[in-house]
GROMACS .gro file of C-alpha atoms in nm:
model
  377
    1MET     CA    1   0.000   0.000   0.000
    2LYS     CA    2   0.293   0.235   0.066
    3ARG     CA    3   0.379   0.231  -0.306
    4LEU     CA    4   0.032   0.357  -0.405
    5ILE     CA    5   0.049   0.633  -0.281
    6LEU     CA    6  -0.099   3.235  -2.110
    7ALA     CA    7   0.267   3.278  -2.111
    8ALA     CA    8   0.496   3.304  -1.814
    9PHE     CA    9   0.718   3.608  -1.767
   10LEU     CA   10   1.059   3.446  -1.775
   11LEU     CA   11   1.343   3.684  -1.846
   12GLY     CA   12   1.142   3.992  -1.937
   13GLY     CA   13   1.334   4.251  -1.735
   14MET     CA   14   1.468   4.293  -1.386
   15LEU     CA   15   1.382   4.036  -1.120
   16THR     CA   16   1.223   4.253  -0.852
   17GLY     CA   17   1.428   4.285  -0.540
   18CYS     CA   18   1.745   4.113  -0.663
   19THR     CA   19   2.087   4.275  -0.681
   20ASN     CA   20   2.260   4.278  -1.020
   21LYS     CA   21   2.480   3.990  -0.906
   22GLU     CA   22   2.181   3.789  -0.789
   23GLN     CA   23   1.989   3.869  -1.107
   24ASN     CA   24   2.277   3.757  -1.324
   25LYS     CA   25   2.310   3.435  -1.125
   26THR     CA   26   1.937   3.370  -1.154
   27GLU     CA   27   1.940   3.431  -1.530
   28GLU     CA   28   2.245   3.205  -1.566
   29ASN     CA   29   2.070   2.931  -1.367
   30MET     CA   30   1.754   2.963  -1.572
   31THR     CA   31   1.946   2.933  -1.897
   32THR     CA   32   2.163   2.644  -1.778
   33MET     CA   33   1.867   2.455  -1.632
   34ASN     CA   34   1.660   2.508  -1.947
   35LEU     CA   35   1.345   2.592  -1.755
   36THR     CA   36   1.012   2.568  -1.934
   37GLN     CA   37   0.909   2.912  -2.056
   38GLU     CA   38   0.549   2.850  -2.153
   39TRP     CA   39   0.267   2.831  -1.898
   40ASP     CA   40   0.233   2.459  -1.822
   41LYS     CA   41   0.047   2.454  -1.490
   42VAL     CA   42  -0.263   2.243  -1.428
   43PHE     CA   43  -0.456   2.563  -1.349
   44PRO     CA   44  -0.506   2.885  -1.547
   45LEU     CA   45  -0.307   3.198  -1.466
   46SER     CA   46  -0.504   3.451  -1.264
   47GLU     CA   47  -0.541   3.800  -1.407
   48LYS     CA   48  -0.500   3.937  -1.053
   49VAL     CA   49  -0.130   3.849  -1.018
   50ASN     CA   50   0.205   3.890  -1.187
   51HIS     CA   51   0.412   3.576  -1.243
   52LYS     CA   52   0.772   3.496  -1.325
   53LYS     CA   53   1.015   3.210  -1.286
   54VAL     CA   54   1.308   3.246  -1.049
   55THR     CA   55   1.583   3.028  -0.905
   56PHE     CA   56   1.766   3.025  -0.573
   57GLU     CA   57   2.041   2.829  -0.402
   58THR     CA   58   2.039   2.602  -0.099
   59GLN     CA   59   2.327   2.553   0.143
   60TYR     CA   60   2.389   2.215  -0.020
   61GLY     CA   61   2.479   2.380  -0.350
   62LEU     CA   62   2.154   2.284  -0.521
   63THR     CA   63   1.957   2.526  -0.737
   64LEU     CA   64   1.582   2.529  -0.688
   65ALA     CA   65   1.340   2.641  -0.958
   66ALA     CA   66   1.033   2.833  -0.849
   67ASP     CA   67   0.736   3.040  -0.961
   68LEU     CA   68   0.704   3.382  -0.797
   69TYR     CA   69   0.350   3.519  -0.780
   70THR     CA   70   0.309   3.886  -0.691
   71PRO     CA   71  -0.006   4.096  -0.638
   72ILE     CA   72  -0.064   4.354  -0.910
   73ASN     CA   73  -0.115   4.632  -0.658
   74THR     CA   74   0.162   4.732  -0.417
   75PRO     CA   75   0.056   4.779  -0.053
   76ASP     CA   76   0.090   5.105   0.137
   77GLY     CA   77   0.453   5.126   0.244
   78GLY     CA   78   0.567   4.917  -0.051
   79LYS     CA   79   0.644   4.597   0.138
   80PHE     CA   80   0.455   4.269   0.114
   81ALA     CA   81   0.424   3.979   0.354
   82ALA     CA   82   0.553   3.669   0.176
   83LEU     CA   83   0.489   3.294   0.168
   84ALA     CA   84   0.695   2.995   0.051
   85VAL     CA   85   0.489   2.697  -0.064
   86SER     CA   86   0.572   2.338  -0.152
   87GLY     CA   87   0.410   1.997  -0.176
   88PRO     CA   88   0.259   1.750  -0.205
   89PHE     CA   89   0.545   1.503  -0.167
   90GLY     CA   90   0.631   1.378  -0.515
   91ALA     CA   91   0.448   1.665  -0.688
   92THR     CA   92   0.574   1.978  -0.863
   93LYS     CA   93   0.511   2.352  -0.851
   94GLU     CA   94   0.286   2.320  -1.156
   95GLN     CA   95   0.031   2.140  -0.943
   96SER     CA   96  -0.110   2.211  -0.597
   97SER     CA   97   0.167   2.432  -0.455
   98GLY     CA   98   0.145   2.669  -0.750
   99LEU     CA   99  -0.230   2.700  -0.707
  100TYR     CA  100  -0.191   2.779  -0.337
  101ALA     CA  101   0.076   3.040  -0.413
  102MET     CA  102  -0.133   3.205  -0.683
  103ARG     CA  103  -0.446   3.216  -0.467
  104MET     CA  104  -0.251   3.373  -0.181
  105ALA     CA  105  -0.097   3.629  -0.419
  106GLU     CA  106  -0.450   3.721  -0.522
  107ARG     CA  107  -0.505   3.803  -0.155
  108GLY     CA  108  -0.207   4.032  -0.120
  109PHE     CA  109   0.098   3.813  -0.052
  110VAL     CA  110   0.416   3.761  -0.249
  111ALA     CA  111   0.411   3.383  -0.284
  112LEU     CA  112   0.685   3.147  -0.400
  113ALA     CA  113   0.599   2.793  -0.515
  114PHE     CA  114   0.916   2.588  -0.552
  115ASP     CA  115   1.022   2.247  -0.674
  116PRO     CA  116   1.214   2.063  -0.400
  117SER     CA  117   1.571   1.949  -0.449
  118TYR     CA  118   1.605   1.659  -0.699
  119THR     CA  119   1.248   1.722  -0.816
  120GLY     CA  120   1.075   1.887  -1.112
  121GLU     CA  121   1.285   2.163  -1.264
  122SER     CA  122   1.516   2.195  -0.962
  123SER     CA  123   1.868   2.057  -0.970
  124GLY     CA  124   2.009   1.749  -0.802
  125GLU     CA  125   2.111   1.401  -0.912
  126PRO     CA  126   1.994   1.132  -0.897
  127ARG     CA  127   1.642   1.256  -0.959
  128ARG     CA  128   1.348   1.219  -0.719
  129THR     CA  129   1.557   1.176  -0.410
  130ALA     CA  130   1.439   1.304  -0.073
  131SER     CA  131   1.598   1.377   0.262
  132PRO     CA  132   1.457   1.507   0.592
  133ASP     CA  133   1.750   1.748   0.623
  134ILE     CA  134   1.777   1.858   0.260
  135ASN     CA  135   1.403   1.911   0.224
  136THR     CA  136   1.385   2.112   0.546
  137GLU     CA  137   1.670   2.323   0.406
  138ASP     CA  138   1.466   2.374   0.088
  139PHE     CA  139   1.207   2.567   0.290
  140MET     CA  140   1.472   2.765   0.477
  141ALA     CA  141   1.650   2.853   0.151
  142ALA     CA  142   1.315   2.975   0.014
  143VAL     CA  143   1.290   3.202   0.320
  144ASP     CA  144   1.644   3.326   0.243
  145PHE     CA  145   1.534   3.416  -0.110
  146LEU     CA  146   1.215   3.592  -0.003
  147SER     CA  147   1.396   3.783   0.272
  148LYS     CA  148   1.626   3.945   0.012
  149LEU     CA  149   1.350   4.074  -0.216
  150GLU     CA  150   1.319   4.451  -0.204
  151ASN     CA  151   0.940   4.439  -0.203
  152VAL     CA  152   0.918   4.188   0.086
  153ASP     CA  153   0.927   4.262   0.459
  154PRO     CA  154   1.171   3.996   0.593
  155GLU     CA  155   0.995   4.006   0.930
  156ARG     CA  156   0.667   3.892   0.771
  157ILE     CA  157   0.738   3.557   0.609
  158GLY     CA  158   0.532   3.239   0.641
  159ILE     CA  159   0.524   2.897   0.475
  160ILE     CA  160   0.265   2.650   0.350
  161GLY     CA  161   0.335   2.277   0.327
  162ILE     CA  162   0.089   2.048   0.150
  163CYS     CA  163   0.054   1.673   0.210
  164GLY     CA  164   0.401   1.528   0.280
  165TRP     CA  165   0.542   1.878   0.282
  166GLY     CA  166   0.310   1.964   0.572
  167GLY     CA  167   0.532   1.767   0.807
  168ILE     CA  168   0.842   1.919   0.649
  169ALA     CA  169   0.693   2.266   0.698
  170LEU     CA  170   0.642   2.199   1.068
  171ASN     CA  171   1.000   2.076   1.096
  172ALA     CA  172   1.123   2.393   0.924
  173ALA     CA  173   0.912   2.612   1.154
  174ALA     CA  174   1.064   2.439   1.456
  175ALA     CA  175   1.415   2.503   1.321
  176ASP     CA  176   1.390   2.853   1.172
  177THR     CA  177   1.256   3.141   1.385
  178ARG     CA  178   1.232   3.366   1.078
  179ILE     CA  179   0.920   3.170   0.986
  180LYS     CA  180   0.644   3.364   1.160
  181ALA     CA  181   0.342   3.159   1.052
  182THR     CA  182   0.294   2.810   0.908
  183VAL     CA  183   0.006   2.625   0.744
  184ALA     CA  184   0.021   2.247   0.715
  185SER     CA  185  -0.253   2.142   0.475
  186THR     CA  186  -0.380   1.782   0.443
  187MET     CA  187  -0.047   1.681   0.592
  188TYR     CA  188   0.142   1.357   0.597
  189ASP     CA  189   0.419   1.297   0.846
  190MET     CA  190   0.653   1.127   0.599
  191THR     CA  191   0.881   1.003   0.875
  192ARG     CA  192   0.597   0.840   1.064
  193VAL     CA  193   0.442   0.669   0.765
  194SER     CA  194   0.784   0.554   0.643
  195GLY     CA  195   0.871   0.399   0.979
  196ASN     CA  196   0.530   0.281   1.092
  197GLY     CA  197   0.332   0.219   0.774
  198TYR     CA  198  -0.015   0.354   0.706
  199PHE     CA  199  -0.228   0.384   1.021
  200ASP     CA  200   0.077   0.259   1.218
  201SER     CA  201   0.000  -0.094   1.097
  202GLU     CA  202   0.375  -0.179   1.082
  203ASP     CA  203   0.483  -0.006   1.401
  204LYS     CA  204   0.696  -0.290   1.533
  205GLU     CA  205   1.064  -0.372   1.533
  206GLU     CA  206   1.023  -0.681   1.317
  207SER     CA  207   0.855  -0.488   1.034
  208ARG     CA  208   1.112  -0.211   1.044
  209HIS     CA  209   1.398  -0.461   1.044
  210ALA     CA  210   1.254  -0.639   0.739
  211ALA     CA  211   1.218  -0.304   0.559
  212ARG     CA  212   1.577  -0.211   0.647
  213GLU     CA  213   1.705  -0.540   0.511
  214ALA     CA  214   1.512  -0.490   0.189
  215MET     CA  215   1.655  -0.139   0.150
  216ALA     CA  216   2.008  -0.267   0.212
  217LYS     CA  217   1.968  -0.523  -0.066
  218GLN     CA  218   1.814  -0.265  -0.297
  219ARG     CA  219   2.120  -0.041  -0.266
  220LEU     CA  220   2.334  -0.318  -0.417
  221THR     CA  221   2.095  -0.466  -0.671
  222ASP     CA  222   1.941  -0.156  -0.830
  223PRO     CA  223   1.997   0.175  -0.647
  224MET     CA  224   1.822   0.367  -0.926
  225ALA     CA  225   1.496   0.170  -0.912
  226MET     CA  226   1.181   0.380  -0.894
  227ALA     CA  227   0.862   0.311  -0.700
  228GLY     CA  228   0.554   0.490  -0.583
  229GLY     CA  229   0.356   0.715  -0.806
  230VAL     CA  230  -0.012   0.648  -0.848
  231ILE     CA  231  -0.104   0.297  -0.956
  232ASP     CA  232  -0.229   0.279  -1.314
  233PRO     CA  233  -0.446   0.110  -1.423
  234LEU     CA  234  -0.655   0.152  -1.112
  235PRO     CA  235  -0.778  -0.177  -0.958
  236ASP     CA  236  -1.152  -0.200  -0.897
  237ASP     CA  237  -1.092  -0.285  -0.532
  238ALA     CA  238  -0.850   0.004  -0.467
  239PRO     CA  239  -0.915   0.194  -0.143
  240GLN     CA  240  -1.103   0.522  -0.187
  241PHE     CA  241  -0.798   0.734  -0.107
  242VAL     CA  242  -0.604   0.561  -0.386
  243LYS     CA  243  -0.893   0.637  -0.621
  244ASP     CA  244  -0.876   0.999  -0.506
  245TYR     CA  245  -0.503   1.010  -0.584
  246PHE     CA  246  -0.573   0.868  -0.930
  247ASP     CA  247  -0.844   1.128  -0.991
  248TYR     CA  248  -0.597   1.406  -0.918
  249TYR     CA  249  -0.261   1.283  -1.050
  250LYS     CA  250  -0.363   1.066  -1.346
  251THR     CA  251  -0.636   1.277  -1.505
  252GLU     CA  252  -0.652   1.619  -1.667
  253ARG     CA  253  -0.737   1.762  -1.327
  254GLY     CA  254  -0.380   1.736  -1.196
  255TYR     CA  255  -0.156   1.529  -1.424
  256HIS     CA  256   0.186   1.677  -1.499
  257LYS     CA  257   0.471   1.521  -1.692
  258ARG     CA  258   0.736   1.621  -1.433
  259SER     CA  259   0.542   1.496  -1.132
  260GLY     CA  260   0.664   1.172  -0.978
  261ASN     CA  261   0.317   1.104  -0.842
  262SER     CA  262   0.172   1.137  -1.190
  263ASN     CA  263   0.435   0.904  -1.333
  264ASP     CA  264   0.690   0.659  -1.190
  265GLY     CA  265   0.729   0.788  -0.834
  266TRP     CA  266   1.064   0.838  -0.667
  267ARG     CA  267   1.377   0.635  -0.598
  268VAL     CA  268   1.314   0.340  -0.367
  269ILE     CA  269   1.625   0.412  -0.162
  270GLY     CA  270   1.593   0.785  -0.217
  271THR     CA  271   1.358   0.812   0.081
  272GLN     CA  272   1.539   0.563   0.305
  273ALA     CA  273   1.635   0.816   0.573
  274PHE     CA  274   1.274   0.911   0.644
  275ALA     CA  275   1.203   0.580   0.819
  276ASN     CA  276   1.469   0.640   1.085
  277SER     CA  277   1.389   1.007   1.145
  278ARG     CA  278   1.113   1.195   1.322
  279PHE     CA  279   1.011   1.538   1.193
  280LEU     CA  280   0.797   1.655   1.480
  281TYR     CA  281   1.018   1.599   1.784
  282TYR     CA  282   1.059   1.969   1.867
  283THR     CA  283   0.737   2.106   1.721
  284ASN     CA  284   0.602   2.149   2.074
  285GLU     CA  285   0.859   2.429   2.100
  286ILE     CA  286   0.733   2.627   1.797
  287ARG     CA  287   0.647   2.972   1.931
  288SER     CA  288   0.520   3.112   1.601
  289ALA     CA  289   0.167   3.066   1.469
  290VAL     CA  290   0.062   2.735   1.313
  291LEU     CA  291  -0.260   2.629   1.140
  292VAL     CA  292  -0.307   2.258   1.072
  293MET     CA  293  -0.583   2.210   0.812
  294HIS     CA  294  -0.726   1.872   0.725
  295GLY     CA  295  -1.026   1.720   0.555
  296GLU     CA  296  -1.295   1.555   0.765
  297LYS     CA  297  -1.296   1.248   0.540
  298ALA     CA  298  -0.921   1.235   0.469
  299HIS     CA  299  -0.750   0.900   0.528
  300SER     CA  300  -0.452   1.106   0.646
  301ARG     CA  301  -0.644   1.307   0.905
  302TYR     CA  302  -0.473   1.122   1.189
  303PHE     CA  303  -0.139   1.274   1.088
  304GLY     CA  304  -0.268   1.629   1.117
  305GLU     CA  305  -0.457   1.575   1.441
  306ALA     CA  306  -0.164   1.400   1.608
  307ALA     CA  307   0.077   1.669   1.489
  308TYR     CA  308  -0.147   1.940   1.630
  309HIS     CA  309  -0.191   1.771   1.968
  310TYR     CA  310   0.177   1.695   2.004
  311MET     CA  311   0.265   2.052   1.906
  312VAL     CA  312   0.029   2.196   2.170
  313GLU     CA  313   0.039   1.935   2.446
  314GLY     CA  314   0.377   1.768   2.397
  315LYS     CA  315   0.213   1.428   2.358
  316ALA     CA  316  -0.020   1.255   2.115
  317GLU     CA  317  -0.148   0.913   2.018
  318GLY     CA  318   0.103   0.743   1.790
  319TYR     CA  319   0.402   0.926   1.936
  320ASN     CA  320   0.640   0.740   2.167
  321THR     CA  321   0.801   1.061   2.289
  322VAL     CA  322   0.667   1.308   2.542
  323GLY     CA  323   0.771   1.671   2.573
  324LYS     CA  324   0.659   1.978   2.760
  325PRO     CA  325   0.343   2.161   2.652
  326ASN     CA  326   0.392   2.440   2.401
  327PRO     CA  327   0.487   2.780   2.548
  328ASN     CA  328   0.255   2.954   2.298
  329PRO     CA  329  -0.052   2.732   2.252
  330GLU     CA  330  -0.284   3.026   2.189
  331ASN     CA  331  -0.159   3.078   1.833
  332LYS     CA  332  -0.200   2.715   1.726
  333GLN     CA  333  -0.513   2.610   1.535
  334LEU     CA  334  -0.664   2.286   1.406
  335LEU     CA  335  -0.911   2.334   1.122
  336ILE     CA  336  -1.115   2.037   0.998
  337ILE     CA  337  -1.289   2.098   0.663
  338PRO     CA  338  -1.635   1.930   0.658
  339GLY     CA  339  -1.682   1.677   0.382
  340ALA     CA  340  -1.331   1.710   0.241
  341SER     CA  341  -1.108   1.419   0.144
  342HIS     CA  342  -0.728   1.427   0.135
  343CYS     CA  343  -0.701   1.533  -0.229
  344ASP     CA  344  -0.985   1.785  -0.203
  345LEU     CA  345  -0.734   2.011  -0.027
  346TYR     CA  346  -0.492   1.986  -0.319
  347ASP     CA  347  -0.713   2.207  -0.534
  348GLY     CA  348  -1.035   2.254  -0.342
  349GLY     CA  349  -1.197   1.965  -0.524
  350TYR     CA  350  -1.213   2.188  -0.829
  351THR     CA  351  -1.304   2.030  -1.153
  352GLU     CA  352  -1.426   2.369  -1.272
  353LEU     CA  353  -1.061   2.471  -1.319
  354LYS     CA  354  -1.090   2.282  -1.646
  355GLY     CA  355  -1.440   2.414  -1.710
  356LYS     CA  356  -1.623   2.096  -1.631
  357GLY     CA  357  -1.791   1.919  -1.345
  358GLU     CA  358  -1.988   2.063  -1.058
  359PRO     CA  359  -1.804   2.361  -0.907
  360LYS     CA  360  -1.692   2.330  -0.547
  361ASN     CA  361  -1.414   2.485  -0.347
  362LEU     CA  362  -1.327   2.320  -0.019
  363ILE     CA  363  -1.015   2.525   0.053
  364PRO     CA  364  -1.099   2.828   0.271
  365TRP     CA  365  -0.865   3.072   0.094
  366ASP     CA  366  -0.994   3.373   0.284
  367LYS     CA  367  -0.947   3.191   0.614
  368LEU     CA  368  -0.584   3.121   0.521
  369ALA     CA  369  -0.535   3.486   0.425
  370THR     CA  370  -0.684   3.599   0.757
  371PHE     CA  371  -0.454   3.362   0.947
  372PHE     CA  372  -0.145   3.497   0.774
  373ASN     CA  373  -0.255   3.860   0.795
  374GLU     CA  374  -0.311   3.825   1.169
  375ASN     CA  375   0.023   3.658   1.230
  376LEU     CA  376   0.246   3.836   0.980
  377LYS     CA  377   0.195   4.187   1.116
   0.00000   0.00000   0.00000
């Protein structure tokens, strides 16, 4: 079950807020990386925002590709609050994270949707490799980039992590005090599911040992083997959440050619370190604001609820560690969206983005904007 899981403005002028040296580096990266210049997102470009592609560096020497969405109107004082967005795990910025960034830009934020290291248009070999440390750094490097933009207030930066990047976002918020507000949407704790299996069904030493032995053999037999992605064709008896993944990643609604989830997944051993790590160990010490948002009907809801309770209380079902209660519980929120499944919070359940189906929008965009406006003052 684990394995189931308009044109863009590219180089049209100065990159707002960058020094000449940074601009030249960005343009060099964009040329070298051969980034796609045409609009190839799974959603249409809003007329309420400006858009351009940018790149930035991480401390590991990797170059990340991103889409920068900016409100058309400049706020009084000339400085915006800003957001960095990524996820779901195995997806690209052309999918859910780009939609979140664009919708938040419509509401007055500079928003950066980035491809993680080794993923999409970002650099890193071998492709589709993941790391608790490197991926946490991806978020912090995005904060570095936003902090240096001339039209951004570096004291008013938040992040949004979707699905597997929800847990990574919480880990980044625990590590980096520059992050003043965090939203974890329809989150997975990738370390928990990697070590314990879905619904903690493999939370025993014997299962973990067998998985470790299999990984050890894989490293010698075929270290480049890929797995995951959404199963296709879809079995008739597939669980509903697998059907939901298929409906997003394998249809016109959300399919993208660079998305691992839409295609062949990620490297089998490329996620090995997740199973022996725990993202949320110090999240009970996050002093900044956090909103955990999950669907009422999501199979993954237990991740979000446990993460919230551990963050506030220092303990939660499914966690074998106990810490002190959070020193700032008053700015932590748990929001359960009635009727929503896991993938409904990828795009709001929109099929109307493609001009078909019954319109619905289960993502409370204005609620997210209010949360960030209140906590990025």
